[in-house]
mmCIF file of C-alpha atoms and ligand atoms in Angstrom:
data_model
loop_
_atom_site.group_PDB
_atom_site.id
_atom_site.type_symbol
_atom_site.label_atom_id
_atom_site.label_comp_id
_atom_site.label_asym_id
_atom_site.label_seq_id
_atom_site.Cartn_x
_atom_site.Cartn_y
_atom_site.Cartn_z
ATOM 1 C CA UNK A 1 110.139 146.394 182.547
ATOM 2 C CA UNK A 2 112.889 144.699 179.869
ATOM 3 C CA UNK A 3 113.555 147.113 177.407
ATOM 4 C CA UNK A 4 112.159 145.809 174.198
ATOM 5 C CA UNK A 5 108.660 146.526 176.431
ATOM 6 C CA UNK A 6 109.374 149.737 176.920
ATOM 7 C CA UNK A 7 110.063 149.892 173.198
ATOM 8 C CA UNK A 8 106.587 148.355 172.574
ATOM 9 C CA UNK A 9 104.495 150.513 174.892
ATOM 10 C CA UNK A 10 106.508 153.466 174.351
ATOM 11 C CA UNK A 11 104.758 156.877 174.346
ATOM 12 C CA UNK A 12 105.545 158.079 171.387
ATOM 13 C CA UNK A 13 104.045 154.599 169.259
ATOM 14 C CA UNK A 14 100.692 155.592 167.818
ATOM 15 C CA UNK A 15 99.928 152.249 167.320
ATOM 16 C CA UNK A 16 101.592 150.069 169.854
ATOM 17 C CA UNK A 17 103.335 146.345 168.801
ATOM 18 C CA UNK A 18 101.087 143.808 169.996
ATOM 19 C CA UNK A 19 97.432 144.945 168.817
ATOM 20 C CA UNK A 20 95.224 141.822 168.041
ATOM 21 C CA UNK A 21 95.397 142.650 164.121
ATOM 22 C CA UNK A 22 95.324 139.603 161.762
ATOM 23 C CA UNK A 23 98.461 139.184 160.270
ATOM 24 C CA UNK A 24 98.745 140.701 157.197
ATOM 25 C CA UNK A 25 96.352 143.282 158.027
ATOM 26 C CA UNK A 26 96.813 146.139 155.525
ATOM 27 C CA UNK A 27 95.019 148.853 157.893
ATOM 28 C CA UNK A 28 97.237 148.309 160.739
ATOM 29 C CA UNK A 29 99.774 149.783 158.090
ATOM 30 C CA UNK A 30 97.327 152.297 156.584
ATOM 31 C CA UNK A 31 96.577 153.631 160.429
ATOM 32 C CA UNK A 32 100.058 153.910 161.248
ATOM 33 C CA UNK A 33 100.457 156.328 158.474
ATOM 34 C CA UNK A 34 97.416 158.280 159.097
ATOM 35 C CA UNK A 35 98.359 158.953 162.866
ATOM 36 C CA UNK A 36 102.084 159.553 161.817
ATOM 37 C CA UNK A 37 100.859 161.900 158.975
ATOM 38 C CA UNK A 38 98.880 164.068 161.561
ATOM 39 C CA UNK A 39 101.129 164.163 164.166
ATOM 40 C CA UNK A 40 104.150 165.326 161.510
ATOM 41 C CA UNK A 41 102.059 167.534 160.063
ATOM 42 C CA UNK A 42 101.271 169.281 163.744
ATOM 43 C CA UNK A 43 103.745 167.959 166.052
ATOM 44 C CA UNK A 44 101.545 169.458 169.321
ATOM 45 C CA UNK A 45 98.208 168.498 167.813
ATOM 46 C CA UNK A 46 96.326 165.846 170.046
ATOM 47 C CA UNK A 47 94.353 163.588 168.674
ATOM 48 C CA UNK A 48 90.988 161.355 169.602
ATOM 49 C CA UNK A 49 90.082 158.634 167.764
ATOM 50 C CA UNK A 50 86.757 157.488 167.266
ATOM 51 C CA UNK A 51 85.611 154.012 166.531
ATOM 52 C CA UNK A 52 82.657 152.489 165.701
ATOM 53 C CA UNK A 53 82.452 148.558 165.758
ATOM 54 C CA UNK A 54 84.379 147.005 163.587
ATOM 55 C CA UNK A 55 88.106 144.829 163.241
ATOM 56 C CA UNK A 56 89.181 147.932 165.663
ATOM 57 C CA UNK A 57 87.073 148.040 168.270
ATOM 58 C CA UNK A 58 89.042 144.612 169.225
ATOM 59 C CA UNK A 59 92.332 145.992 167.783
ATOM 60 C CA UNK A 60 92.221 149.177 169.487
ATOM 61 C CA UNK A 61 91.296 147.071 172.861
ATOM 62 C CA UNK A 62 88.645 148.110 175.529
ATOM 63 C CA UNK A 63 88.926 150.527 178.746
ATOM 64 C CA UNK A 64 91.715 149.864 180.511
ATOM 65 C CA UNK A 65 93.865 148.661 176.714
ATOM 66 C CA UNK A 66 94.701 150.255 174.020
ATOM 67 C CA UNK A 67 97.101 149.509 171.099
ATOM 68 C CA UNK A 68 96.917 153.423 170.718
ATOM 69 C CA UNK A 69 99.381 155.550 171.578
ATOM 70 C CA UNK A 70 96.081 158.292 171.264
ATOM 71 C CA UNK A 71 92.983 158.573 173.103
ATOM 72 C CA UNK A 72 90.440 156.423 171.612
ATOM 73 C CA UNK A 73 86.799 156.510 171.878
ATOM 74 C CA UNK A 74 84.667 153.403 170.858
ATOM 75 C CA UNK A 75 80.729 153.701 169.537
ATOM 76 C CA UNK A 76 77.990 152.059 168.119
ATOM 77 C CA UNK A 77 77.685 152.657 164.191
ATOM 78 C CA UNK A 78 74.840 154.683 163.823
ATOM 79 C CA UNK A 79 76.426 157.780 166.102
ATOM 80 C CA UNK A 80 79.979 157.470 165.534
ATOM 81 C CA UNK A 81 80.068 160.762 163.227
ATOM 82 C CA UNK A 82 77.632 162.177 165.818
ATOM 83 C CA UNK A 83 79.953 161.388 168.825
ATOM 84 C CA UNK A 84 82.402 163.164 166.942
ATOM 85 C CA UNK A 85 80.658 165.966 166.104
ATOM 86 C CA UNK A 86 80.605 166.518 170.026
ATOM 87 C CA UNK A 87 83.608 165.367 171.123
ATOM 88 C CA UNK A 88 85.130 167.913 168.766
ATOM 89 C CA UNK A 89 82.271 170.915 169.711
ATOM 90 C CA UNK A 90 83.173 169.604 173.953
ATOM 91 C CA UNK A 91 87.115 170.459 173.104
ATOM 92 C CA UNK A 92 86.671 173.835 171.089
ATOM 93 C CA UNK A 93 84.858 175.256 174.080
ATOM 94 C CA UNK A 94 87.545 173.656 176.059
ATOM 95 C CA UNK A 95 89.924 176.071 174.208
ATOM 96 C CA UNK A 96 91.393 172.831 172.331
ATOM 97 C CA UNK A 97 90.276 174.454 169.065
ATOM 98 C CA UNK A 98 93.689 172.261 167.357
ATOM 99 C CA UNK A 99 92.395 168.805 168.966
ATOM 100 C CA UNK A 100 92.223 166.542 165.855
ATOM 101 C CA UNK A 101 89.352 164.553 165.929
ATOM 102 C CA UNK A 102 89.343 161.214 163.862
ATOM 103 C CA UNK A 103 86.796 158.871 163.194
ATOM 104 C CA UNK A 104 87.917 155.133 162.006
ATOM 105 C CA UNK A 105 85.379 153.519 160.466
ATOM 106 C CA UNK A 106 84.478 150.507 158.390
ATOM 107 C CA UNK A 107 82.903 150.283 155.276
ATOM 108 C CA UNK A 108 79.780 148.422 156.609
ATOM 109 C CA UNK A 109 79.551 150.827 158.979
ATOM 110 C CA UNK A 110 80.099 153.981 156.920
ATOM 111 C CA UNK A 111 78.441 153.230 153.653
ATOM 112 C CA UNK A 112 75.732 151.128 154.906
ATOM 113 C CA UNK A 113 74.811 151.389 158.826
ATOM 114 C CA UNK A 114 75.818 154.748 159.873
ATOM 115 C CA UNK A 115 75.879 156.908 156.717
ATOM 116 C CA UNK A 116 73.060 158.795 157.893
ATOM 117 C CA UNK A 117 75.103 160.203 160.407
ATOM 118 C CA UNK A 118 78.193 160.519 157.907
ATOM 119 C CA UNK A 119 75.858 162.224 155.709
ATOM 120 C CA UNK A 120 74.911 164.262 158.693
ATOM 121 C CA UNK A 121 77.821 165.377 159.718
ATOM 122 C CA UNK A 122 79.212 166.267 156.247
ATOM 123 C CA UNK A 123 76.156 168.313 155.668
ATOM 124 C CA UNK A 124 76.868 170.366 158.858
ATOM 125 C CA UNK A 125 80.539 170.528 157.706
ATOM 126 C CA UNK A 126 82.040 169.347 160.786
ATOM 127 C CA UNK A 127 86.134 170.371 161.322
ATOM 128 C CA UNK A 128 86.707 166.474 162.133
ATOM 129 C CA UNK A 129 88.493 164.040 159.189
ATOM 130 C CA UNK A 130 86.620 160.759 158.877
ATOM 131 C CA UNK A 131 88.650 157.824 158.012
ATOM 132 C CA UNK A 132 86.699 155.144 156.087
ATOM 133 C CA UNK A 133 88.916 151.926 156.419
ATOM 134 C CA UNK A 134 87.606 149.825 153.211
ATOM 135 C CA UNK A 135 88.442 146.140 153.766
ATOM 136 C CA UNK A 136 85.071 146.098 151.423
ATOM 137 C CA UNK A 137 82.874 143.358 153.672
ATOM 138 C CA UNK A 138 81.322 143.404 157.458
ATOM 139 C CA UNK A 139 85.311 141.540 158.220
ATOM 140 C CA UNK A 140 84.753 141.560 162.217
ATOM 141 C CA UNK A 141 81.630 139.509 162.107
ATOM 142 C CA UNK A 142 82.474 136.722 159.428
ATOM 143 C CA UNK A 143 82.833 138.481 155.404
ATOM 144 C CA UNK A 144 79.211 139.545 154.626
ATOM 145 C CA UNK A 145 78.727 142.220 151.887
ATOM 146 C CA UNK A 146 78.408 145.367 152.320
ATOM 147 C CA UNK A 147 77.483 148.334 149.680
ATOM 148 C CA UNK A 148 80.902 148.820 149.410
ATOM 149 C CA UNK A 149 81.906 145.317 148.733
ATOM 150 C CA UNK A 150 83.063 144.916 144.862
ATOM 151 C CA UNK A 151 80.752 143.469 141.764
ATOM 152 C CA UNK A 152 81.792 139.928 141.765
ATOM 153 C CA UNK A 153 83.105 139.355 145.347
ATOM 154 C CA UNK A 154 82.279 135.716 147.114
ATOM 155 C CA UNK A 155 80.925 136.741 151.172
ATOM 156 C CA UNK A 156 79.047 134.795 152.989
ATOM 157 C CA UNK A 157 76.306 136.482 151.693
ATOM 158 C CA UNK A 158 76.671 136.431 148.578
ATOM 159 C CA UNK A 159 77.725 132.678 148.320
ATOM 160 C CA UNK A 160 76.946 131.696 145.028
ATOM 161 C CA UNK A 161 77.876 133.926 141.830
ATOM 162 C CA UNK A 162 79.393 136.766 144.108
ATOM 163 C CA UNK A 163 78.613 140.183 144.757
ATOM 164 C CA UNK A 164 75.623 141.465 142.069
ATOM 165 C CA UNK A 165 76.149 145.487 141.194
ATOM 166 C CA UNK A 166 78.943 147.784 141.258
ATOM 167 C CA UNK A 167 80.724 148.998 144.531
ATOM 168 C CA UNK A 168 79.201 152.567 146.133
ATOM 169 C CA UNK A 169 80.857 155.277 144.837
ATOM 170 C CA UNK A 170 81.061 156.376 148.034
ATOM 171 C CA UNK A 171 83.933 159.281 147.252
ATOM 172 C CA UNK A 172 81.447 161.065 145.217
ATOM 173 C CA UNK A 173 79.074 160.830 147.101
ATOM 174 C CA UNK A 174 80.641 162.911 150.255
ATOM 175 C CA UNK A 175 82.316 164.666 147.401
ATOM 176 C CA UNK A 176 78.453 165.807 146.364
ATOM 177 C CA UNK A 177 78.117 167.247 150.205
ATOM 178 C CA UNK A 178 80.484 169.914 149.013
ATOM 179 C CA UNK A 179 82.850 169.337 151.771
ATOM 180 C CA UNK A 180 86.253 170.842 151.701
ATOM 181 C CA UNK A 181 88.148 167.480 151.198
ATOM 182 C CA UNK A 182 88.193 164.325 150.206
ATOM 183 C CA UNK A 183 90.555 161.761 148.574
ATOM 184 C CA UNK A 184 91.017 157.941 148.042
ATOM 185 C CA UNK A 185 94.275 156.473 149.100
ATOM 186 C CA UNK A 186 96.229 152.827 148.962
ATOM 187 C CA UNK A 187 99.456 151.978 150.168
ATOM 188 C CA UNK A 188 100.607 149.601 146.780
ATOM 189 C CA UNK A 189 104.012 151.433 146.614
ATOM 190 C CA UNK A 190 106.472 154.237 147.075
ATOM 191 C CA UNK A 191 104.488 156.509 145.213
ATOM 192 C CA UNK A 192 101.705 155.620 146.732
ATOM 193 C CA UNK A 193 102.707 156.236 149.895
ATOM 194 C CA UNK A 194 104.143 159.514 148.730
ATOM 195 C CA UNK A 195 100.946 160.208 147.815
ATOM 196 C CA UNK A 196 99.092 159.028 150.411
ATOM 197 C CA UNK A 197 101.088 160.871 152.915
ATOM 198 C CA UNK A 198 100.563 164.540 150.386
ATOM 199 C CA UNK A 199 96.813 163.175 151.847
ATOM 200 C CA UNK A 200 96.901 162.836 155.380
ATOM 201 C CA UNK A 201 98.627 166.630 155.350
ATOM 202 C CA UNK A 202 96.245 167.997 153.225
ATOM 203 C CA UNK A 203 93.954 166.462 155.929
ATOM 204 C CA UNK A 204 95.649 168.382 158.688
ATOM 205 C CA UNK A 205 95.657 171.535 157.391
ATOM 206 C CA UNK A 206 91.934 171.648 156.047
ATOM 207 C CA UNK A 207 89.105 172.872 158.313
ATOM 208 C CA UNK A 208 85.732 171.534 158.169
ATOM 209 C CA UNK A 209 85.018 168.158 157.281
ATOM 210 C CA UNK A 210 87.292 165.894 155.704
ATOM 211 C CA UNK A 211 86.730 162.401 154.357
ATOM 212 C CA UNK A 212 89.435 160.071 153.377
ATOM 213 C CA UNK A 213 88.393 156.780 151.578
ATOM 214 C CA UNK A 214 91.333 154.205 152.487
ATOM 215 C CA UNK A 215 91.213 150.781 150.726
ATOM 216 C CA UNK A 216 92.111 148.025 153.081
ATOM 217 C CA UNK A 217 93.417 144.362 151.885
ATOM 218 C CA UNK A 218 92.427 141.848 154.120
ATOM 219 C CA UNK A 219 93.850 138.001 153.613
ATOM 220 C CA UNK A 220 91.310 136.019 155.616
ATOM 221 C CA UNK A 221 88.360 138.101 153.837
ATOM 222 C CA UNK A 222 89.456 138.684 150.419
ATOM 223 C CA UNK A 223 91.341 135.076 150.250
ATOM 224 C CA UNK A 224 95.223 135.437 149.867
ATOM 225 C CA UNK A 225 98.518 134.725 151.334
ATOM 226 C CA UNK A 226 99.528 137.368 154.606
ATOM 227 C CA UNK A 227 102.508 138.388 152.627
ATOM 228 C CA UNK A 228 100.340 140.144 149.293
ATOM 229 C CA UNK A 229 98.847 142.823 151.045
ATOM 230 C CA UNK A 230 100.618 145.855 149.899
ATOM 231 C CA UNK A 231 101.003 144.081 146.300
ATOM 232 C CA UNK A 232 97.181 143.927 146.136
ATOM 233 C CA UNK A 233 96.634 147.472 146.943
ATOM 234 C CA UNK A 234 99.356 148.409 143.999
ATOM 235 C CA UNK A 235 97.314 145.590 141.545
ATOM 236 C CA UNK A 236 93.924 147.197 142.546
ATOM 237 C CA UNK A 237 95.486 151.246 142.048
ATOM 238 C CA UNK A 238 96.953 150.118 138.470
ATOM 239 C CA UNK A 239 94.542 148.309 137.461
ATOM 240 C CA UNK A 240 91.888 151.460 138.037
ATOM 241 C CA UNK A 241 89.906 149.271 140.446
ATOM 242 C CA UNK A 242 90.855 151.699 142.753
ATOM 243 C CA UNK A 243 92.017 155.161 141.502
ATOM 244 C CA UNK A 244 93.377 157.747 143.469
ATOM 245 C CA UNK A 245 91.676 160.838 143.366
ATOM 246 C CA UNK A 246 91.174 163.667 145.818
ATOM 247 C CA UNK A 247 88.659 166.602 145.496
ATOM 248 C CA UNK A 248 89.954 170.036 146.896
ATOM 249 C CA UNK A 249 87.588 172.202 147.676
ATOM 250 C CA UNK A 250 84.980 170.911 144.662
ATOM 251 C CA UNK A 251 88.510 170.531 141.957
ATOM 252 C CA UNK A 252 88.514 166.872 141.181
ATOM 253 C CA UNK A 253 91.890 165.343 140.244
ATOM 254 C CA UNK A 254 93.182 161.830 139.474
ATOM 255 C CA UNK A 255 96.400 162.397 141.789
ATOM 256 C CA UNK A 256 98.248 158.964 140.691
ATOM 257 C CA UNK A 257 97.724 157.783 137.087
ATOM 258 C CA UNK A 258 99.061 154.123 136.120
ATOM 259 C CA UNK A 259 101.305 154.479 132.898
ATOM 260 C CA UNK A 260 99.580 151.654 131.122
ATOM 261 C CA UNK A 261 96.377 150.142 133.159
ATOM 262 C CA UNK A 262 96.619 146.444 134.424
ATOM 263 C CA UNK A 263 93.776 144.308 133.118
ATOM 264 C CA UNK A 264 91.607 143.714 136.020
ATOM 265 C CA UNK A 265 91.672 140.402 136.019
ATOM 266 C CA UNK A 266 95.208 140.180 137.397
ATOM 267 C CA UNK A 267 93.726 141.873 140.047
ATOM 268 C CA UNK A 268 90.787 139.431 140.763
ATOM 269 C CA UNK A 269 92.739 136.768 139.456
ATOM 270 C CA UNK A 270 95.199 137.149 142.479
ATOM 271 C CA UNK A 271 91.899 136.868 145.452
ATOM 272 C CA UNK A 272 90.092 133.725 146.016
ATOM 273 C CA UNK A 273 86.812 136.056 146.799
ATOM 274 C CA UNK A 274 86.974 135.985 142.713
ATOM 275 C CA UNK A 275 88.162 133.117 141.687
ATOM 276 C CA UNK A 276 84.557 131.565 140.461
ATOM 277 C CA UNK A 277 84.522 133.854 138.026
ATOM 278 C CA UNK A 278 83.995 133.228 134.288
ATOM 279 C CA UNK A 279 86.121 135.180 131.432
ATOM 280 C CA UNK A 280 83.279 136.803 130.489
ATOM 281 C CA UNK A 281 82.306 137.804 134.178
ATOM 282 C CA UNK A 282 85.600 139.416 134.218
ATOM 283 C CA UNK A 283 85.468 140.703 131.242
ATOM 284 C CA UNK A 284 82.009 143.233 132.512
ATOM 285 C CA UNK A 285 83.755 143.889 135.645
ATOM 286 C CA UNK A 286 86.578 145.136 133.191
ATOM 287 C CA UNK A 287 83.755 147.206 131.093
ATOM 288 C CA UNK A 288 82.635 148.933 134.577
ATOM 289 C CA UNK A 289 85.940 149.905 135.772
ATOM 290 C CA UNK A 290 86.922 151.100 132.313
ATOM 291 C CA UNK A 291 83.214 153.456 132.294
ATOM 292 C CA UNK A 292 84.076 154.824 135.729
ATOM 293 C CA UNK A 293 87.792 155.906 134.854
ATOM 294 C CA UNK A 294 86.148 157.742 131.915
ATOM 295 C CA UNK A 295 83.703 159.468 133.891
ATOM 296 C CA UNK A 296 86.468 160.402 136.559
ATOM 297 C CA UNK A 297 89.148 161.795 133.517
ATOM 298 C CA UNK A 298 86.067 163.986 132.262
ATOM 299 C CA UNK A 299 85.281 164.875 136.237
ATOM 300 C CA UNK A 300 88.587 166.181 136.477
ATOM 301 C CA UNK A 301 88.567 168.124 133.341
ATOM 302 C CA UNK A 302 85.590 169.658 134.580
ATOM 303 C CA UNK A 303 87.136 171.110 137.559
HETATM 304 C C1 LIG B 401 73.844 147.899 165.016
HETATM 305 C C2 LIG B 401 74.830 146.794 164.974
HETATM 306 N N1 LIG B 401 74.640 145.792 164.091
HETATM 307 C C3 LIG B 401 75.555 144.787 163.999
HETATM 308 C C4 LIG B 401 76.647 144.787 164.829
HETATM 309 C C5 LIG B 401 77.647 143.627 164.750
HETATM 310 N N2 LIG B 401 78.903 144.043 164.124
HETATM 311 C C6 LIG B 401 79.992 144.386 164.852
HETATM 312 S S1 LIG B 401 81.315 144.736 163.913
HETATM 313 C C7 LIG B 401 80.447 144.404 162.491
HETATM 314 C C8 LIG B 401 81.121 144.483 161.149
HETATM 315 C C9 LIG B 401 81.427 145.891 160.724
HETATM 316 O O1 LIG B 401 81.847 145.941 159.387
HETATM 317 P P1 LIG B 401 82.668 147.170 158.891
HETATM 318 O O2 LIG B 401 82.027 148.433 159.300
HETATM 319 O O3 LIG B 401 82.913 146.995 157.437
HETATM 320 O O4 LIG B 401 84.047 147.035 159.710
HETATM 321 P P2 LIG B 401 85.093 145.795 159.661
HETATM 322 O O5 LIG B 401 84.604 144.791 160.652
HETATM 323 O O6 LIG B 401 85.112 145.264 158.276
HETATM 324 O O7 LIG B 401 86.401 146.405 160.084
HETATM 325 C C10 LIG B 401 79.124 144.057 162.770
HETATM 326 C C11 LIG B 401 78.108 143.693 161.776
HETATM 327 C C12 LIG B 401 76.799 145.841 165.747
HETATM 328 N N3 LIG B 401 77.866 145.915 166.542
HETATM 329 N N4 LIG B 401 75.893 146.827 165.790
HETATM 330 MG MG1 LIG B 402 84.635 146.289 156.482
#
């Protein structure tokens, strides 16, 4: 084998060169990080990662690939929190008790399709971390809208006028299971991934069920060039699109706070998913996403 091969397929890659990711794809970043994250934060941990369909079931390969340097399990949507449930219950009695298991999950699948096994699972507090990997639209089968896709947003299903309603607050709403963690992250910057990575090994060293809300850029389904990804994550963190939060154990906190707040529209303004939208369309999107920082400020200050 010539040696930049063995470089590629090398063991110790979590995610190998070479996985059928579109270019540009922010999550083949953001799951780099996550895997990384866990294994520095418990170098002997193994860990099992479970995906329901989605963008990854063709990344990740099928039986005998896989771009993963980890074992990876694929599912259907609806039991994809289930399956993990087991696979993690299968390797306790085992004696595997560290085994990390990870679900990676879309948004269509977690917020819409299989949430009642998300909900599920939460509810029995389940030591497994559940990744939802928000690209904010069904991406693998052609851009349709899903709840977690943003007010405003051109899919195919929502051809003319965009997306009508706000975005599921999904956070708070595994936040409201009274699990022991969960947090919203985007890579947009050094902070950020400072941040983010403060995350992932809170993730590690929490027991019980752990849910970690990751927004995803993606330039064929949110319209813009390959090369923007990471700068539309940091446009839709400072613009409080997308804040990052985490609640520890029922203490909410807004973990990365913009200095001054972008207007949202040079946010939107950089996607073609909104560029049919009228100033004064923008101008309620920018009302909503000023409302929900408020509520989230006086969330914390509750905690
Ligand atoms: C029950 C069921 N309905 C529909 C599909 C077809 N399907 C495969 S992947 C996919 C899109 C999933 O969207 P999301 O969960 O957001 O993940 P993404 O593709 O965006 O990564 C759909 C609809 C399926 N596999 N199973
Ligand atoms: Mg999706």
């Amino acid at each position: 084998m010539p040696a930049w091969l063995d470089e590629i397929v090398a063991e110790d890659k979590l995610l190998h060169c070479g996985h059928a990711a579109c270019a540009g794809c922010a999550p083949a970043i953001n799951v780099r990080h996550v895997l990384d994250g866990l294994a520095a934060a418990k170098p002997d941990t193994k860990i099992v990662l479970v995906i329901p369909a989605s963008c990854w079931t063709i990344i990740a390969g099928i039986w005998p690939v896989n771009a993963f340097g980890v074992a990876v399990h694929l599912t259907p949507f609806a039991s994809a929190a289930a399956e993990a449930s087991g696979i993690k219950a299968a390797m306790r009695l085992r004696g595997h008790e560290d085994t990390q298991v990870v679900v990676w999950a879309g948004d269509g699948s977690t917020c819409d399709i299989g949430f009642s096994g998300v909900s599920a699972a939460a509810e029995r507090n389940e030591d497994i971390i559940y990744v939802l990997n928000d690209n904010e639209a069904y991406m693998n089968t052609g851009v349709q809208k899903s709840g977690a896709t943003p007010e405003g947003a051109w899919t195919t299903t929502t051809p003319t006028g965009g997306r009508r309603g706000q975005k599921k607050d999904i956070a708070r709403i595994m936040a409201a299971h009274g699990v022991p963690y969960v947090a919203t992250l985007a890579l947009g910057s050094v902070p950020m991934l400072r941040d983010f990575r403060a995350k992932v090994a809170r993730a590690a060293e929490v027991r019980g069920f752990r849910f970690l809300h990751i927004l995803g850029p993606c330039p064929p389904g949110w319209r813009y060039p390959t090369a923007q990804s990471t700068e539309l994550a940091r446009l839709a963190v400072e613009s409080g699109t997308f804040p990052l939060l985490e609640c520890d154990n029922g203490t909410w906190k807004v973990t990365f706070r913009p200095k001054h707040r972008l207007p949202v529209g040079e946010y939107l303004g950089a996607q073609g998913r909104f560029s049919h939208l009228t100033a004064a369309e923008t101008e309620t999107i920018q009302r909503h996403v000023d409302e929900r920082w408020s509520q989230l400020v006086a969330l914390e200050s509750l905690g």
